Coordinates of C-alpha atoms and ligand atoms in Angstrom, one line a residue:
M128 CA 6.4 19.3 -62.9
N129 CA 8.4 20.9 -65.6
V130 CA 6.6 23.3 -67.9
F131 CA 6.4 20.9 -70.8
S132 CA 4.8 18.2 -68.7
Q133 CA 2.4 21.0 -67.6
L134 CA 1.6 21.7 -71.3
K135 CA 1.0 18.1 -71.8
Q136 CA -1.1 17.7 -68.7
S137 CA -3.3 20.6 -69.6
A138 CA -3.7 19.5 -73.2
I139 CA -5.2 16.3 -72.1
D140 CA -7.4 18.0 -69.4
Y141 CA -11.0 17.2 -70.3
R142 CA -12.6 19.2 -67.6
Q143 CA -15.2 21.9 -68.4
V144 CA -13.8 25.3 -69.6
E145 CA -14.2 27.7 -66.6
G146 CA -12.5 30.5 -64.7
L147 CA -12.6 34.3 -65.2
T148 CA -14.9 35.0 -68.1
H149 CA -14.0 31.8 -70.1
A150 CA -17.5 30.3 -69.8
F151 CA -19.4 33.3 -71.3
Y152 CA -20.0 31.4 -74.5
R153 CA -19.4 27.8 -75.6
Y154 CA -17.4 28.5 -78.7
P155 CA -17.1 25.4 -80.9
A156 CA -13.7 23.6 -80.6
R157 CA -12.4 26.0 -77.9
F158 CA -9.3 24.7 -76.1
S159 CA -8.7 24.8 -72.4
P160 CA -7.5 27.9 -70.6
E161 CA -4.9 25.8 -68.8
F162 CA -3.5 24.7 -72.2
A163 CA -3.1 28.3 -73.4
R164 CA -1.7 29.5 -70.0
S165 CA 1.0 26.8 -70.0
A166 CA 2.0 27.4 -73.6
I167 CA 2.2 31.2 -72.9
Q168 CA 4.3 30.6 -69.8
L169 CA 6.5 28.3 -71.6
F170 CA 7.5 30.4 -74.6
S171 CA 7.0 34.0 -73.7
K172 CA 7.5 36.5 -70.9
P173 CA 5.6 39.4 -69.4
G174 CA 5.4 42.4 -71.9
D175 CA 5.8 40.1 -74.9
L176 CA 3.3 40.1 -77.8
V177 CA 1.3 36.9 -78.2
I178 CA -0.9 36.3 -81.3
D179 CA -3.8 34.2 -81.9
P180 CA -4.7 34.4 -85.7
F181 CA -7.8 32.1 -85.2
M182 CA -8.9 33.4 -81.8
G183 CA -12.4 32.0 -81.7
G184 CA -13.9 32.6 -78.3
G185 CA -10.6 34.4 -77.3
T186 CA -9.2 31.8 -74.8
T187 CA -5.6 32.7 -75.7
I188 CA -6.3 36.4 -75.7
L189 CA -7.8 36.3 -72.2
E190 CA -5.0 34.2 -70.9
A191 CA -2.2 36.1 -72.5
F192 CA -3.6 39.4 -71.4
V193 CA -4.1 38.5 -67.7
S194 CA -0.6 37.1 -67.6
G195 CA 0.8 40.4 -68.4
R196 CA 1.5 39.8 -72.1
R197 CA 0.2 42.0 -74.9
A198 CA -2.4 40.1 -76.9
Y199 CA -3.3 40.3 -80.5
G200 CA -6.3 38.3 -81.8
C201 CA -7.8 38.0 -85.2
D202 CA -10.7 35.9 -86.5
I203 CA -12.6 36.0 -89.8
N204 CA -15.8 35.5 -87.8
S205 CA -17.4 38.7 -86.4
L206 CA -19.0 36.6 -83.6
A207 CA -15.6 35.6 -82.3
V208 CA -14.6 39.3 -82.1
F209 CA -17.7 40.2 -80.2
I210 CA -17.2 37.4 -77.7
A211 CA -13.5 38.1 -77.1
K212 CA -14.2 41.7 -76.7
V213 CA -16.9 41.2 -73.9
K214 CA -14.7 38.7 -72.2
T215 CA -11.7 41.0 -71.9
T216 CA -13.6 44.4 -71.3
P217 CA -13.6 45.2 -67.5
L218 CA -16.6 47.0 -66.1
S219 CA -17.1 48.8 -62.8
N220 CA -19.1 46.9 -60.1
G221 CA -21.9 49.5 -60.6
A222 CA -22.1 48.9 -64.3
I223 CA -22.3 45.1 -63.7
D224 CA -25.0 45.4 -61.2
N225 CA -27.0 47.6 -63.7
V226 CA -26.9 44.5 -66.1
T227 CA -28.0 42.0 -63.4
A228 CA -30.9 44.4 -62.4
W229 CA -31.8 44.8 -66.2
A230 CA -31.9 41.0 -66.6
K231 CA -34.4 40.7 -63.8
M232 CA -36.6 43.4 -65.3
V233 CA -36.3 41.8 -68.7
A234 CA -37.3 38.4 -67.4
D235 CA -40.4 40.0 -65.8
C236 CA -41.4 41.5 -69.1
M237 CA -41.1 38.1 -71.0
S238 CA -44.6 36.9 -71.6
F239 CA -46.6 35.3 -74.4
R240 CA -49.1 38.1 -74.2
A241 CA -46.6 41.0 -74.5
P242 CA -47.6 43.2 -77.5
T243 CA -45.5 42.6 -80.6
S244 CA -46.1 46.0 -82.4
D245 CA -42.8 47.4 -81.3
L246 CA -41.0 44.2 -81.8
E247 CA -41.8 43.8 -85.6
L248 CA -38.4 45.0 -86.8
I249 CA -36.5 42.8 -84.5
L250 CA -38.7 39.7 -85.1
N251 CA -38.5 40.1 -88.9
D252 CA -34.7 40.3 -88.9
V253 CA -33.5 37.7 -91.5
R254 CA -30.9 36.5 -88.9
A255 CA -33.8 35.3 -86.8
K256 CA -35.0 32.8 -89.4
N257 CA -35.6 29.2 -88.3
L258 CA -36.6 30.5 -84.9
S259 CA -40.2 30.6 -86.1
I260 CA -40.7 26.9 -85.9
P261 CA -43.4 26.1 -83.3
S262 CA -40.9 24.7 -80.7
A263 CA -38.9 27.9 -80.8
R264 CA -41.5 30.7 -81.4
A265 CA -42.2 31.7 -77.8
L266 CA -38.6 31.9 -77.0
K267 CA -37.9 33.9 -80.2
K268 CA -40.3 36.5 -78.8
A269 CA -38.7 36.4 -75.4
V270 CA -35.2 37.1 -77.0
A271 CA -36.8 39.9 -79.1
I272 CA -38.2 41.5 -75.9
A273 CA -34.7 41.4 -74.3
L274 CA -33.1 42.9 -77.4
N275 CA -35.7 45.6 -77.5
L276 CA -34.9 46.6 -73.9
L277 CA -31.2 47.0 -74.4
D278 CA -31.6 50.7 -74.9
D279 CA -32.5 50.9 -71.2
L280 CA -28.8 50.4 -70.5
A281 CA -26.8 53.6 -70.5
T282 CA -23.4 52.6 -72.0
S283 CA -22.3 50.4 -74.9
P284 CA -20.1 48.1 -72.8
E285 CA -23.2 47.4 -70.5
R286 CA -25.3 46.7 -73.6
D287 CA -22.6 44.3 -75.0
F288 CA -22.3 42.5 -71.7
A289 CA -26.2 42.2 -71.6
R290 CA -26.2 40.9 -75.2
C291 CA -23.7 38.3 -74.1
V292 CA -26.0 37.2 -71.3
I293 CA -28.9 36.8 -73.9
L294 CA -26.4 35.0 -76.1
K295 CA -25.3 32.4 -73.5
T296 CA -28.9 31.9 -72.4
S297 CA -30.2 31.4 -75.9
Q298 CA -27.3 29.1 -76.9
W299 CA -28.4 26.9 -74.0
A300 CA -32.1 27.1 -75.0
F301 CA -31.8 26.6 -78.7
D302 CA -28.6 25.0 -79.7
N303 CA -28.7 21.2 -80.0
R304 CA -31.7 20.8 -77.6
K305 CA -33.7 17.6 -78.0
Q306 CA -36.8 19.2 -76.5
S307 CA -38.0 22.8 -76.6
T308 CA -37.3 25.0 -73.6
P309 CA -40.3 26.3 -71.7
L310 CA -40.5 30.1 -71.3
S311 CA -40.5 29.8 -67.5
E312 CA -37.2 28.0 -67.6
F313 CA -35.7 30.5 -70.0
R314 CA -36.7 33.4 -67.8
E315 CA -35.1 31.8 -64.7
R316 CA -32.0 30.9 -66.7
I317 CA -31.4 34.5 -68.0
V318 CA -31.5 35.8 -64.4
G319 CA -29.3 33.0 -63.2
N320 CA -26.7 33.5 -66.0
A321 CA -26.6 37.3 -65.4
H322 CA -25.8 36.6 -61.8
E323 CA -23.2 34.0 -62.5
M324 CA -21.6 36.1 -65.4
A325 CA -21.7 39.2 -63.1
Q326 CA -19.5 37.4 -60.5
E327 CA -17.1 36.2 -63.2
L328 CA -16.8 39.7 -64.8
K329 CA -16.3 41.2 -61.4
E330 CA -13.4 38.8 -60.6
Y331 CA -11.9 39.5 -64.0
S332 CA -12.3 43.3 -63.5
R333 CA -10.7 43.2 -60.0
L334 CA -7.7 41.3 -61.6
Y335 CA -7.5 43.8 -64.4
R336 CA -7.4 46.7 -61.9
R337 CA -5.0 45.0 -59.4
E338 CA -2.5 44.0 -62.2
K339 CA -2.9 47.5 -63.9
L340 CA -3.7 46.0 -67.2
R341 CA -4.5 48.4 -70.0
L342 CA -7.0 47.8 -72.7
R343 CA -4.7 49.1 -75.4
D344 CA -2.5 46.0 -74.8
R345 CA -5.1 43.7 -76.3
T346 CA -6.1 44.2 -79.9
L347 CA -8.9 42.3 -81.6
V348 CA -9.6 42.5 -85.3
Q349 CA -11.9 40.8 -87.7
C350 CA -9.8 39.7 -90.7
D351 CA -8.6 36.9 -92.7
A352 CA -5.4 35.5 -91.0
A353 CA -3.9 35.5 -94.5
D354 CA -3.9 39.3 -94.2
I355 CA -2.9 39.6 -90.6
H356 CA 0.6 41.0 -91.4
K357 CA -1.2 44.0 -93.0
C358 CA -3.6 44.6 -90.1
G359 CA -1.3 45.5 -87.2
A360 CA 1.9 47.5 -86.8
F361 CA 4.1 44.4 -86.5
V362 CA 7.2 45.9 -88.3
G363 CA 9.1 47.1 -85.2
D364 CA 7.2 45.0 -82.7
K365 CA 7.1 41.3 -83.7
A366 CA 5.4 38.7 -81.6
A367 CA 7.3 36.3 -79.3
M368 CA 4.8 33.5 -79.9
V369 CA 1.5 32.2 -81.3
V370 CA -1.0 30.0 -79.5
T371 CA -3.8 28.9 -81.7
S372 CA -6.0 26.2 -83.2
P373 CA -6.9 26.6 -86.9
P374 CA -9.9 25.1 -88.7
Y375 CA -9.5 21.4 -88.9
P376 CA -9.1 19.4 -92.1
G377 CA -12.0 17.0 -92.8
I378 CA -14.0 18.0 -89.7
H379 CA -17.1 19.8 -90.3
M380 CA -17.6 22.4 -87.5
L381 CA -20.4 24.9 -87.1
Y382 CA -18.7 28.0 -85.9
H383 CA -21.4 30.3 -87.2
R384 CA -24.7 28.5 -86.6
W385 CA -26.8 26.9 -83.9
Q386 CA -28.8 23.8 -84.7
V387 CA -32.3 24.5 -83.6
D388 CA -34.7 21.7 -83.2
G389 CA -31.8 19.3 -83.6
R390 CA -31.0 20.1 -87.2
R391 CA -32.1 23.4 -88.6
E392 CA -29.2 25.8 -88.9
S393 CA -29.9 29.2 -87.5
P394 CA -27.8 32.4 -87.7
A395 CA -29.4 33.6 -84.4
P396 CA -26.0 34.4 -82.7
Y397 CA -25.5 37.2 -85.2
W398 CA -29.1 38.4 -84.6
I399 CA -28.5 38.5 -80.9
T400 CA -25.0 40.2 -81.1
D401 CA -26.1 42.4 -83.9
S402 CA -23.0 41.3 -86.0
L403 CA -22.5 40.5 -89.6
D404 CA -23.2 37.2 -91.0
G405 CA -23.7 36.2 -94.6
H406 CA -21.1 33.5 -95.3
G407 CA -21.4 29.7 -95.7
A408 CA -19.7 27.1 -93.5
S409 CA -16.8 26.8 -95.9
Y410 CA -15.9 30.5 -95.3
Y411 CA -15.0 29.6 -91.7
T412 CA -13.3 26.3 -92.2
F413 CA -10.7 26.8 -95.0
T414 CA -12.7 24.4 -97.1
G415 CA -14.0 24.8 -100.6
R416 CA -17.2 23.6 -101.9
N417 CA -15.8 20.2 -102.7
R418 CA -15.0 18.8 -99.3
D419 CA -13.1 15.9 -100.5
D420 CA -10.5 18.1 -102.1
F421 CA -8.0 19.1 -99.4
G422 CA -5.8 21.2 -101.8
E423 CA -7.7 24.3 -100.9
Y424 CA -7.5 23.5 -97.2
F425 CA -3.7 23.2 -97.3
D426 CA -3.2 26.2 -99.6
K427 CA -5.0 28.2 -96.9
V428 CA -2.9 26.8 -94.1
V429 CA 0.3 28.0 -96.1
K430 CA -1.2 31.5 -96.9
T431 CA -2.4 32.2 -93.3
M432 CA 0.6 30.8 -91.5
A433 CA 3.0 32.6 -93.9
S434 CA 1.2 35.9 -93.1
V435 CA 1.5 35.0 -89.4
R436 CA 5.2 34.3 -89.9
K437 CA 5.8 38.0 -91.0
C438 CA 4.4 39.1 -87.5
L439 CA 6.6 36.7 -85.5
K440 CA 10.2 37.2 -84.4
N441 CA 12.8 34.8 -85.8
G442 CA 12.8 31.8 -83.5
G443 CA 9.4 32.7 -82.1
H444 CA 7.3 29.7 -81.3
V445 CA 3.9 28.5 -82.6
V446 CA 1.9 26.2 -80.3
Q447 CA -1.1 24.9 -81.9
M448 CA -3.8 22.3 -81.3
V449 CA -5.0 20.7 -84.5
A450 CA -7.5 17.9 -84.9
F451 CA -7.5 15.5 -87.8
A452 CA -10.2 13.1 -88.9
D453 CA -7.6 11.2 -90.8
P454 CA -4.2 11.8 -89.1
E455 CA -2.4 9.3 -91.2
R456 CA -3.1 11.3 -94.3
H457 CA -3.3 14.8 -93.1
L458 CA -0.7 15.3 -90.4
K459 CA 2.2 14.9 -92.9
Q460 CA 0.6 17.3 -95.3
Y461 CA -0.1 19.7 -92.4
L462 CA 3.6 19.6 -91.4
R463 CA 4.7 20.2 -95.0
S464 CA 2.5 23.2 -95.2
M465 CA 4.0 24.6 -92.0
N466 CA 7.5 24.2 -93.5
E467 CA 6.4 26.0 -96.6
A468 CA 5.0 28.8 -94.5
G469 CA 8.4 29.3 -92.9
Y470 CA 8.5 27.0 -89.7
E471 CA 10.3 24.0 -88.5
E472 CA 8.9 21.6 -86.0
V473 CA 10.5 21.6 -82.5
K474 CA 11.2 17.9 -82.1
E475 CA 14.3 17.6 -80.0
T476 CA 12.7 18.3 -76.6
Y477 CA 9.0 18.2 -77.3
H478 CA 7.2 15.1 -78.5
R479 CA 4.0 15.6 -80.1
I480 CA 1.1 15.5 -77.7
R481 CA -1.9 13.6 -78.8
R482 CA -5.4 13.2 -77.4
V483 CA -8.7 11.7 -78.5
V484 CA -11.5 14.3 -78.2
P485 CA -14.5 12.8 -76.3
N486 CA -18.1 14.0 -76.5
R487 CA -17.5 16.6 -79.1
K488 CA -20.1 17.1 -81.7
W489 CA -18.2 17.2 -84.9
H490 CA -18.3 15.0 -88.0
A491 CA -15.5 13.6 -90.2
N492 CA -16.3 14.2 -93.7
F493 CA -15.1 10.8 -94.9
K494 CA -17.5 7.9 -95.1
G495 CA -16.4 5.0 -93.0
K496 CA -14.1 7.0 -90.8
T497 CA -14.7 7.5 -87.1
A498 CA -16.5 10.6 -86.0
A499 CA -14.2 11.0 -83.0
A500 CA -11.3 13.3 -83.8
R501 CA -7.7 13.0 -82.7
E502 CA -6.1 16.3 -81.6
V503 CA -2.4 16.8 -81.8
V504 CA -0.4 19.6 -80.1
L505 CA 2.4 20.8 -82.5
V506 CA 5.2 23.1 -81.6
H507 CA 7.0 25.0 -84.3
R508 CA 9.7 27.6 -84.5
A509 CA 9.8 30.5 -87.0
V510 CA 12.9 30.0 -89.2
Ligands
SAM210 C1 -10.8 25.9 -83.8 S1 -11.6 27.5 -83.8 C2 -10.5 28.4 -82.6 C3 -11.0 28.2 -81.2 C4 -10.2 28.9 -80.1 N1 -8.9 28.3 -79.9 C5 -11.0 29.0 -78.7 O1 -10.4 28.6 -77.8 O2 -12.2 29.4 -78.8 C6 -10.9 28.1 -85.4 C7 -11.3 29.6 -85.6 O3 -10.8 29.9 -86.9 C8 -11.5 30.9 -87.6 N2 -11.1 31.1 -88.9 C9 -11.4 30.3 -90.0 N3 -10.9 30.8 -91.2 C10 -10.2 31.8 -90.8 C11 -9.4 32.8 -91.5 N4 -9.1 32.6 -92.8 N5 -8.8 33.7 -90.8 C12 -9.0 34.0 -89.5 N6 -9.8 33.2 -88.7 C13 -10.3 32.1 -89.3 C14 -12.9 30.4 -87.3 O4 -13.8 31.4 -87.4 C15 -12.8 29.9 -85.9 O5 -13.3 30.9 -84.9

């Protein structure tokens, strides 16, 4: 199979995201590791710099890094930076085992009867709001107990990994659940997740050591992609390529909230990872308050991609997966914005790859349009 067929095959691959540390968090609208991997192999070589300006859960960053590229990831969402950091930070087997033992100890401490006096500060954190509804209250206390015990771990990477174990378990327990999760299941799950994630992190850490990777070859920054050219030292060291997926026009996506009890939006992921929240959905989606006005969306595409252009070599490729609720209207506009930002579409060899996204929880903003989204893989070249 040639590499482009491979890219196509991986783009239409509907299997669950897994392998290495990819399953540490279900980041909304993440793409498959296979897709990122084949794009990276197709348009870059070992040692090259690969950028993802909208890195989300860090799929591109992890894949670029383990295939010997230098990786530069940026996202406006502090949660994305936290997740990408934990997924790419190797730990010793001893440190990983400390976290699995800690999770077992924490699960044993989770009880309705545990005193709340030393949990007050954590429980009253504003980022834990909406977890006080009756169906979530017991689990809120269980999470607070776990957060309170983080100090039992000696190093900051161990604590971050432990936070990620709590995060994954809590996402499973709270986000989009039709029924509330019993405490006994939560306790079992946190221990199970810790074991599973430990195996995955050990595998990644072995690969890291075997391939002699260096953490300084992966950079993660929280910034607006419209400023990415100011964030790194790209002047003498431009990127060979970009693999990314930006926010999507007309598709409402909750990058920064969980839906507790089916509908209440909760900033709990920021509470658990102790990261900064404080912005509304439009901040993370290029969209202004008036969601029917796409002018603001496309202005933002031009601004961010023009900034990315300054970090990219002439002729460098941009491979992106974009979903459109209304492709007829928005694909053309999207392509115009890319031209304005300094790119031309590579059409001679590569046809656009399209796929319909199944089972994704996202909503088109238009009345009367389908809620299923169609994703398109676009390949551009910096001119
Ligand atoms: C479709 S998601 C990327 C998912 C990613 N490919 C993955 O596999 O997890 C789009 C990301 O763009 C980020 N974002 C939105 N506006 C941004 C901006 N102005 N600058 C940088 N990142 C932004 C969102 O926070 C979100 O994480």
